[in-house]
Amino acid sequence: MDLSTILSISGKPGLYKLISQTKSGALVESLTDSRRYPAFAHEKISSLEDISIFTTENDISLKKVFQKIYEKENGGDCIDNKAPEKEIRSYMEQVLPEYDKDRVYLSDMRKLFSWYKILNAKKLIDLEEDKVEE
């Protein structure tokens, strides 16, 4: 699973796939409706590869969290990101018991589960480790 070309853009819902770099930013394609948009350099653009979740020990990459959800659900969908707070926290506890309850906010969990659903619908989640080129 390669999350380096999957982007989150602050202020815009959903996830985007990087199509190409431009002089003033990037050209991205929405994973939800497949429309292409310009993403400008002044917008906060984050690759999912660079995002991690706080745990009580070390941070864990988003890719590993997605894989844990995928294993738990046998490739199916996760909890609804609009579920009540108690259910979301309980689900997160099942998926990642060591997550830092003080630094991982409810909004982070909702976004995590929303992103998982988008990626799973596009069949972009797998349990394979990326091959490291020598």
PDB file of C-alpha atoms in Angstrom:
ATOM      1  CA  MET A   1       0.000   0.000   0.000  1.00  0.00           C
ATOM      2  CA  ASP A   2       1.558   3.254  -1.141  1.00  0.00           C
ATOM      3  CA  LEU A   3       0.107   6.273   0.616  1.00  0.00           C
ATOM      4  CA  SER A   4       2.753   8.722  -0.611  1.00  0.00           C
ATOM      5  CA  THR A   5       0.556   9.962  -3.482  1.00  0.00           C
ATOM      6  CA  ILE A   6      -2.642  10.105  -1.406  1.00  0.00           C
ATOM      7  CA  LEU A   7      -3.141  13.599  -0.011  1.00  0.00           C
ATOM      8  CA  SER A   8      -5.238  15.392   2.540  1.00  0.00           C
ATOM      9  CA  ILE A   9      -5.834  19.076   1.850  1.00  0.00           C
ATOM     10  CA  SER A  10      -6.732  21.278   4.786  1.00  0.00           C
ATOM     11  CA  GLY A  11     -10.154  22.847   4.398  1.00  0.00           C
ATOM     12  CA  LYS A  12     -11.288  20.378   1.733  1.00  0.00           C
ATOM     13  CA  PRO A  13     -13.208  17.196   2.539  1.00  0.00           C
ATOM     14  CA  GLY A  14     -12.041  13.761   1.457  1.00  0.00           C
ATOM     15  CA  LEU A  15      -8.787  12.516   0.025  1.00  0.00           C
ATOM     16  CA  TYR A  16      -6.973  13.313  -3.186  1.00  0.00           C
ATOM     17  CA  LYS A  17      -4.522  11.511  -5.426  1.00  0.00           C
ATOM     18  CA  LEU A  18      -1.522  13.461  -6.683  1.00  0.00           C
ATOM     19  CA  ILE A  19      -1.604  13.633 -10.488  1.00  0.00           C
ATOM     20  CA  SER A  20       1.289  16.022 -11.130  1.00  0.00           C
ATOM     21  CA  GLN A  21       3.313  18.881  -9.701  1.00  0.00           C
ATOM     22  CA  THR A  22       2.725  22.369 -11.037  1.00  0.00           C
ATOM     23  CA  LYS A  23       4.589  25.640 -10.671  1.00  0.00           C
ATOM     24  CA  SER A  24       2.169  26.932  -8.044  1.00  0.00           C
ATOM     25  CA  GLY A  25       1.253  23.648  -6.306  1.00  0.00           C
ATOM     26  CA  ALA A  26      -0.157  20.374  -7.591  1.00  0.00           C
ATOM     27  CA  LEU A  27      -2.892  18.877  -9.718  1.00  0.00           C
ATOM     28  CA  VAL A  28      -4.962  16.438  -7.662  1.00  0.00           C
ATOM     29  CA  GLU A  29      -7.865  14.082  -8.325  1.00  0.00           C
ATOM     30  CA  SER A  30     -10.589  13.545  -5.752  1.00  0.00           C
ATOM     31  CA  LEU A  31     -10.927   9.916  -4.657  1.00  0.00           C
ATOM     32  CA  THR A  32     -14.648  10.400  -4.040  1.00  0.00           C
ATOM     33  CA  ASP A  33     -15.826  11.896  -7.346  1.00  0.00           C
ATOM     34  CA  SER A  34     -12.728  11.566  -9.617  1.00  0.00           C
ATOM     35  CA  ARG A  35     -12.754  15.279 -10.474  1.00  0.00           C
ATOM     36  CA  ARG A  36      -9.442  17.074 -10.872  1.00  0.00           C
ATOM     37  CA  TYR A  37      -8.594  20.228  -8.966  1.00  0.00           C
ATOM     38  CA  PRO A  38      -5.581  22.480  -8.552  1.00  0.00           C
ATOM     39  CA  ALA A  39      -4.079  22.433  -5.056  1.00  0.00           C
ATOM     40  CA  PHE A  40      -2.076  25.553  -4.410  1.00  0.00           C
ATOM     41  CA  ALA A  41       1.159  25.839  -2.459  1.00  0.00           C
ATOM     42  CA  HIS A  42      -0.454  28.051   0.215  1.00  0.00           C
ATOM     43  CA  GLU A  43      -2.905  25.261   1.162  1.00  0.00           C
ATOM     44  CA  LYS A  44      -1.784  22.800   3.811  1.00  0.00           C
ATOM     45  CA  ILE A  45      -1.263  19.584   1.847  1.00  0.00           C
ATOM     46  CA  SER A  46      -0.266  16.430   3.729  1.00  0.00           C
ATOM     47  CA  SER A  47       0.647  13.041   2.327  1.00  0.00           C
ATOM     48  CA  LEU A  48      -0.948  10.188   4.285  1.00  0.00           C
ATOM     49  CA  GLU A  49       2.495   8.557   4.288  1.00  0.00           C
ATOM     50  CA  ASP A  50       3.733  11.339   6.594  1.00  0.00           C
ATOM     51  CA  ILE A  51       0.873  11.175   9.111  1.00  0.00           C
ATOM     52  CA  SER A  52       1.079   9.083  12.271  1.00  0.00           C
ATOM     53  CA  ILE A  53      -1.043   8.428  15.354  1.00  0.00           C
ATOM     54  CA  PHE A  54       0.244   9.160  18.850  1.00  0.00           C
ATOM     55  CA  THR A  55       0.608   6.111  21.092  1.00  0.00           C
ATOM     56  CA  THR A  56       1.842   5.733  24.647  1.00  0.00           C
ATOM     57  CA  GLU A  57       5.199   4.440  23.383  1.00  0.00           C
ATOM     58  CA  ASN A  58       6.134   5.400  19.806  1.00  0.00           C
ATOM     59  CA  ASP A  59       4.014   6.969  17.108  1.00  0.00           C
ATOM     60  CA  ILE A  60       2.504   4.497  14.628  1.00  0.00           C
ATOM     61  CA  SER A  61       2.139   5.260  10.930  1.00  0.00           C
ATOM     62  CA  LEU A  62      -1.301   5.725   9.435  1.00  0.00           C
ATOM     63  CA  LYS A  63      -0.585   2.832   7.059  1.00  0.00           C
ATOM     64  CA  LYS A  64      -0.205   0.417   9.998  1.00  0.00           C
ATOM     65  CA  VAL A  65      -3.408   1.706  11.609  1.00  0.00           C
ATOM     66  CA  PHE A  66      -5.293   1.191   8.333  1.00  0.00           C
ATOM     67  CA  GLN A  67      -3.880  -2.340   8.122  1.00  0.00           C
ATOM     68  CA  LYS A  68      -5.030  -3.076  11.696  1.00  0.00           C
ATOM     69  CA  ILE A  69      -8.559  -1.894  10.849  1.00  0.00           C
ATOM     70  CA  TYR A  70      -8.464  -3.943   7.629  1.00  0.00           C
ATOM     71  CA  GLU A  71      -7.455  -7.074   9.576  1.00  0.00           C
ATOM     72  CA  LYS A  72     -10.093  -6.465  12.263  1.00  0.00           C
ATOM     73  CA  GLU A  73     -12.852  -6.017   9.675  1.00  0.00           C
ATOM     74  CA  ASN A  74     -11.585  -8.742   7.289  1.00  0.00           C
ATOM     75  CA  GLY A  75     -11.413  -6.206   4.479  1.00  0.00           C
ATOM     76  CA  GLY A  76     -14.818  -4.697   5.246  1.00  0.00           C
ATOM     77  CA  ASP A  77     -15.848  -1.212   6.297  1.00  0.00           C
ATOM     78  CA  CYS A  78     -15.101   0.207   9.726  1.00  0.00           C
ATOM     79  CA  ILE A  79     -17.370   2.036  12.147  1.00  0.00           C
ATOM     80  CA  ASP A  80     -19.298   5.036  10.815  1.00  0.00           C
ATOM     81  CA  ASN A  81     -17.317   8.210  11.429  1.00  0.00           C
ATOM     82  CA  LYS A  82     -20.561   9.924  12.526  1.00  0.00           C
ATOM     83  CA  ALA A  83     -21.227   7.371  15.287  1.00  0.00           C
ATOM     84  CA  PRO A  84     -21.526   8.618  18.887  1.00  0.00           C
ATOM     85  CA  GLU A  85     -18.292   9.533  20.680  1.00  0.00           C
ATOM     86  CA  LYS A  86     -18.443   6.567  23.060  1.00  0.00           C
ATOM     87  CA  GLU A  87     -18.689   4.057  20.192  1.00  0.00           C
ATOM     88  CA  ILE A  88     -15.838   5.672  18.270  1.00  0.00           C
ATOM     89  CA  ARG A  89     -13.542   5.688  21.300  1.00  0.00           C
ATOM     90  CA  SER A  90     -14.424   2.055  22.046  1.00  0.00           C
ATOM     91  CA  TYR A  91     -13.700   1.053  18.434  1.00  0.00           C
ATOM     92  CA  MET A  92     -10.371   2.903  18.469  1.00  0.00           C
ATOM     93  CA  GLU A  93      -9.493   1.079  21.694  1.00  0.00           C
ATOM     94  CA  GLN A  94     -10.151  -2.266  19.942  1.00  0.00           C
ATOM     95  CA  VAL A  95      -8.083  -1.337  16.876  1.00  0.00           C
ATOM     96  CA  LEU A  96      -5.198   0.402  18.637  1.00  0.00           C
ATOM     97  CA  PRO A  97      -5.313  -0.152  22.415  1.00  0.00           C
ATOM     98  CA  GLU A  98      -2.067   1.755  22.972  1.00  0.00           C
ATOM     99  CA  TYR A  99      -3.230   5.024  21.357  1.00  0.00           C
ATOM    100  CA  ASP A 100      -2.609   8.140  23.466  1.00  0.00           C
ATOM    101  CA  LYS A 101      -6.018   9.111  24.818  1.00  0.00           C
ATOM    102  CA  ASP A 102      -4.830  12.625  25.705  1.00  0.00           C
ATOM    103  CA  ARG A 103      -3.335  13.561  22.330  1.00  0.00           C
ATOM    104  CA  VAL A 104      -5.602  11.744  19.842  1.00  0.00           C
ATOM    105  CA  TYR A 105      -8.815  13.756  19.662  1.00  0.00           C
ATOM    106  CA  LEU A 106     -12.274  12.604  18.630  1.00  0.00           C
ATOM    107  CA  SER A 107     -11.995  14.691  15.439  1.00  0.00           C
ATOM    108  CA  ASP A 108      -8.774  12.820  14.564  1.00  0.00           C
ATOM    109  CA  MET A 109     -10.514   9.469  14.999  1.00  0.00           C
ATOM    110  CA  ARG A 110     -13.490  10.563  12.898  1.00  0.00           C
ATOM    111  CA  LYS A 111     -11.128  11.685  10.121  1.00  0.00           C
ATOM    112  CA  LEU A 112      -9.155   8.420  10.375  1.00  0.00           C
ATOM    113  CA  PHE A 113     -12.292   6.290   9.942  1.00  0.00           C
ATOM    114  CA  SER A 114     -13.583   8.520   7.153  1.00  0.00           C
ATOM    115  CA  TRP A 115     -10.277   8.165   5.294  1.00  0.00           C
ATOM    116  CA  TYR A 116     -10.266   4.396   5.828  1.00  0.00           C
ATOM    117  CA  LYS A 117     -13.712   4.117   4.218  1.00  0.00           C
ATOM    118  CA  ILE A 118     -12.622   6.154   1.188  1.00  0.00           C
ATOM    119  CA  LEU A 119      -9.441   4.112   0.706  1.00  0.00           C
ATOM    120  CA  ASN A 120     -11.226   0.806   1.269  1.00  0.00           C
ATOM    121  CA  ALA A 121     -13.938   1.693  -1.264  1.00  0.00           C
ATOM    122  CA  LYS A 122     -11.194   2.320  -3.846  1.00  0.00           C
ATOM    123  CA  LYS A 123      -9.435  -0.938  -2.837  1.00  0.00           C
ATOM    124  CA  LEU A 124      -6.256   0.956  -1.914  1.00  0.00           C
ATOM    125  CA  ILE A 125      -5.703  -0.854   1.397  1.00  0.00           C
ATOM    126  CA  ASP A 126      -3.770  -4.100   1.496  1.00  0.00           C
ATOM    127  CA  LEU A 127      -1.706  -5.991   4.029  1.00  0.00           C
ATOM    128  CA  GLU A 128       1.394  -6.159   1.841  1.00  0.00           C
ATOM    129  CA  GLU A 129       4.438  -4.242   2.929  1.00  0.00           C
ATOM    130  CA  ASP A 130       5.824  -1.945   0.260  1.00  0.00           C
ATOM    131  CA  LYS A 131       8.823  -3.405  -1.517  1.00  0.00           C
ATOM    132  CA  VAL A 132      12.022  -1.588  -0.652  1.00  0.00           C
ATOM    133  CA  GLU A 133      14.150  -0.990  -3.703  1.00  0.00           C
ATOM    134  CA  GLU A 134      17.823  -1.708  -3.208  1.00  0.00           C
TER     135      GLU A 134
END
